[in-house]
Amino acid sequence: MVTSDRIGEPWGARTPYGRGQQWPVRVDTYLDAGVSPPDVDRWVQTASILHSNGDAMDIAVKDGRIVGVRGRGQDRVNHGRLGVKDLYGWQANASPDRLTRPLVRQDGVLVETDWDTAMDRVVGRTKELLDEQGPSAIGFYTTGQLFAEEYYTLGIVAHGGIGTNHVDGNTRLCTATAAEALKETFGCDGQPGSYTDVDHADVVALFGNNMAETQSVLWMRILDRLAGDDPPAILCVDPRLTPVARAATVHLAPRPGTNVALMNGLLHEVIAHDWVDHDYVQAHAVGYAELEARVADYPPDVVARICDVPEEQVRAGARLLGTAERLLSTVLQGFYQSHQATAAAVQVNNLHVIRGMLGRPGCGVLQMNGQPTAENTRECGADGDLPAFRNWSNDAHVKDLARVWNIDPMDIPHYSPPTHVMQMMRYIEDGSIRMMWITATNPAVSLPELRRIRSILSQERLFLVVQDLFLTETAQLADVVLPAATWGEKTGTFTNADRTVHLSEKAVDPPGDARADLDILVDFADRLGLKDKDGEPLVKWHDPESAFEAWKECTRGRPCDYTGLSYDTLRGGSGIQWPCNEEHPDGTERLYVDGRFWSDPEYCESYGRDLLTGAPLEPSEYKAMNPAGKAVLKAAEYTRPHEMPSEQYPLQLITGRTLYQFHTRTKTGRVPQLRDAAPEVWVEVSAHDADLHGVDEGDLAEVATPRGTVRARVRVSGIRSGVLFLPFHYGYWDTPGGHEPAEHGRAANELTITEWDPASKQPIFKTAAAALRRVESGDGRPSAAPTTTGSAPVRGHVPATRGGSSAAVLEDVPGSTGGGR
Ligand SMILES: Nc1nc2c(c(=O)[nH]1)N[C@H]1C(S)=C(S)[C@@H](COP(=O)(O)OP(=O)(O)OC[C@H]3O[C@@H](n4cnc5c(=O)[nH]c(N)nc54)[C@H](O)[C@@H]3O)O[C@H]1N2
Ligand SMILES: Nc1nc2c(c(=O)[nH]1)N[C@H]1C(S)=C(S)[C@@H](COP(=O)(O)OP(=O)(O)OC[C@H]3O[C@@H](n4cnc5c(=O)[nH]c(N)nc54)[C@H](O)[C@@H]3O)O[C@H]1N2
Ligand SMILES: [Mo]
């Protein structure tokens, strides 16, 4: 047993293991000061809700309060380990400023009311709009942080009941590209790989994924392999010197927005050296000739110039990928939120297909999720797609869904692609969407170009409903605010990035009158009187378990088959990976082991799109290209980002995350250990650019783009020259729950651009032209950016980030005597 300050040592003590061995168990426990394990009344099973890794844990309950958490040693995902947000983040649940009663706007201000009054307003406005304008007047914008049961209910209410096509999740900002890339190559969403691939890989490649900070427990698994026998080589593709880059064998730091050129260069080398598994390609893929012809235009010297990466490094990276025996790749926001998102992510799939690196231990692609339950948003159709990966442009699939819901197929909107959130914002701006119901997301901080978003959401003619835990920047603009229960206060299931399903049980009651999102949605459906075609209630469930049973039926025979799971099978042991059914009663570790994909024209979720224009392929085009349901190799040419550096804006701005904060900080900003580890916004600048622009560590600087300005203290970091990085966590209000706007812009999204990837419709948060100027000297005082992470300082005397005694975590490695860091 060791105790460690996990703010200062975020990944904890190493438990090394060799290739092909079991990852050792290490159980992390954090309890409130003064509470020790024997004092705990109950341990309640759940998993982490602050990232996509799905770390399994138990909540400690004492006297009806949450007093801590402990990792679940028996779980396949984390073998007992917890990340920093898992360890400390639960404290936000008990914040004194939780919403406890519904609010309605009266004479311009939000006032407390009861549920009947609030729901009557919502239902009344819904009915009016349905009568006056029809279903297209109503939009729903949800999240990647609710439970499957809730998304499925939202999907049936919005699609099957109201009949609107305006349904999306913040997964659009998050993993829309993951889903689209999987659809393009394999015909269907669904992660081919598994976290256990880490145990077997000899090369792990991270494409735009700062896993050390964003999926820190999966990174512990990699660190433990690196510390053991026969460690893997690491390839990192990231313009910043992140902890991943520091651990890498080869670090490629391309210019932001040039991922497609880089990927084409890497594929060029793999093909030129004939590191290709021709038998696999022949048997299982279409499109090889086109890919070969396309990447022929991208030899290393050309790519080196486009990406500004030394030619030798391109060759070295390609050699790692090309000679790997077992290659595991992960892809995340450095690709998904950058220029040519889908085209770039698809090239990683192509790499795995042409190298035959799928379906075997150690050979996996993880087109990562970000949010804890983003997979469920997509599966359940709360991102606008049809539930259980049904294809909206296949009439047989629509008909089948109508059978499950017992409604007429014509009542399910499928005449055009689902409306993505940026398009919904446009429709609100134009006045065609008149009501928007936002659940569990804070778009007034997280959408691009905030000045525009604020003005759209505060329009008089828009009826805005916001369902949240706190009076967020978005909730303050609402006409009705509905107080929600959250993780730990309600029961449901969710699925992590490697298809592992966990049950999350209610541990304590929500504060005041706050209600579970599921209850609110079911109540809405009841009050609205939504019926099926026999006049029975459309939503036939009233509690999480019966909702789960209904969802299971909807998945029967589909790729994400849940029919073999139940709340009982998910209790007690480890999470289980779908598909889980009669054929695979224990779940499925890897997809596509036999090289057969879900891309058969009659079965697939999508016929794909043109990667450059986003135009959907016609069914007949798809069938002609891929009659037998193979993997599709889709090539793409590199195009320049739309907003390139200029004289006025000579730098490139990227945005992203830090280890200690989650998104718009509604939770982590209310947790002392996390808040204090990264208390305020900073801007990362290379040493070269710092000198060029006359700024130094700790100076206050202004970052400007054509959309706005942000003031932040400078951190001179290992970021590549020509690039600035801003964390996007810091919102409009000075402190979470504060009511004073920050004096100057602080949200990164004041600066980002209204533009999205044509195929996935994911906004581009990671490529914009920007200028930097010094506002005032820091007088030698460093910025407050963490030192343990991608923002580690490269000059100046900066005190190390520490948590102190209030951050002490127990790490228990069964069978060990402790020590051994
Ligand atoms: N601590 C923490 N963890 C989280 C979250 C959080 O808020 N905080 N959020 C969760 C969610 S929802 C998500 S989506 C994930 C996101 O997880 P990640 O994608 O790992 O995180 P980001 O910081 O958004 O971006 C990753 C990296 O992309 C790099 N990058 C920027 N532009 C480019 C480019 O053009 N090319 C390349 N190759 N790289 C580029 C950035 O330097 C950055 O280090 O994290 C999840 N986990
Ligand atoms: N510039 C820039 N912008 C970005 C990104 C970036 O990298 N750069 N990343 C994008 C990505 S990947 C993401 S995922 C988004 C995240 O952006 P948001 O979705 O806006 O982020 P959160 O702060 O997590 O908002 C979730 C809200 O749900 C509330 N909530 C939590 N649990 C529950 C619950 O159980 N029920 C209800 N009703 N409410 C709940 C929280 O209080 C919070 O207000 O930001 C995107 N925006
Ligand atoms: Mo995300």
PDB file of C-alpha atoms and ligand atoms in Angstrom, residues 170 173-175 333 337 370-371 657 663, ligand 3:
ATOM      1  CA  ASN A 170     -22.599  17.442 -28.367  1.00  0.00           C
ATOM      2  CA  LEU A 173     -18.251  18.310 -31.341  1.00  0.00           C
ATOM      3  CA  CYS A 174     -16.654  15.207 -29.922  1.00  0.00           C
ATOM      4  CA  THR A 175     -16.786  11.913 -31.782  1.00  0.00           C
ATOM      5  CA  GLN A 333      -9.383  15.310 -31.332  1.00  0.00           C
ATOM      6  CA  GLN A 337     -11.388  18.640 -34.624  1.00  0.00           C
ATOM      7  CA  GLY A 370     -14.141  11.380 -25.627  1.00  0.00           C
ATOM      8  CA  GLN A 371     -17.174  11.623 -23.432  1.00  0.00           C
ATOM      9  CA  ARG A 657      -7.673  19.990 -22.692  1.00  0.00           C
ATOM     10  CA  HIS A 663     -14.844  20.645 -20.394  1.00  0.00           C
TER      11      HIS A 663
HETATM   12 MO    MO B   3     -15.526  15.306 -26.439  1.00  0.00          MO
END
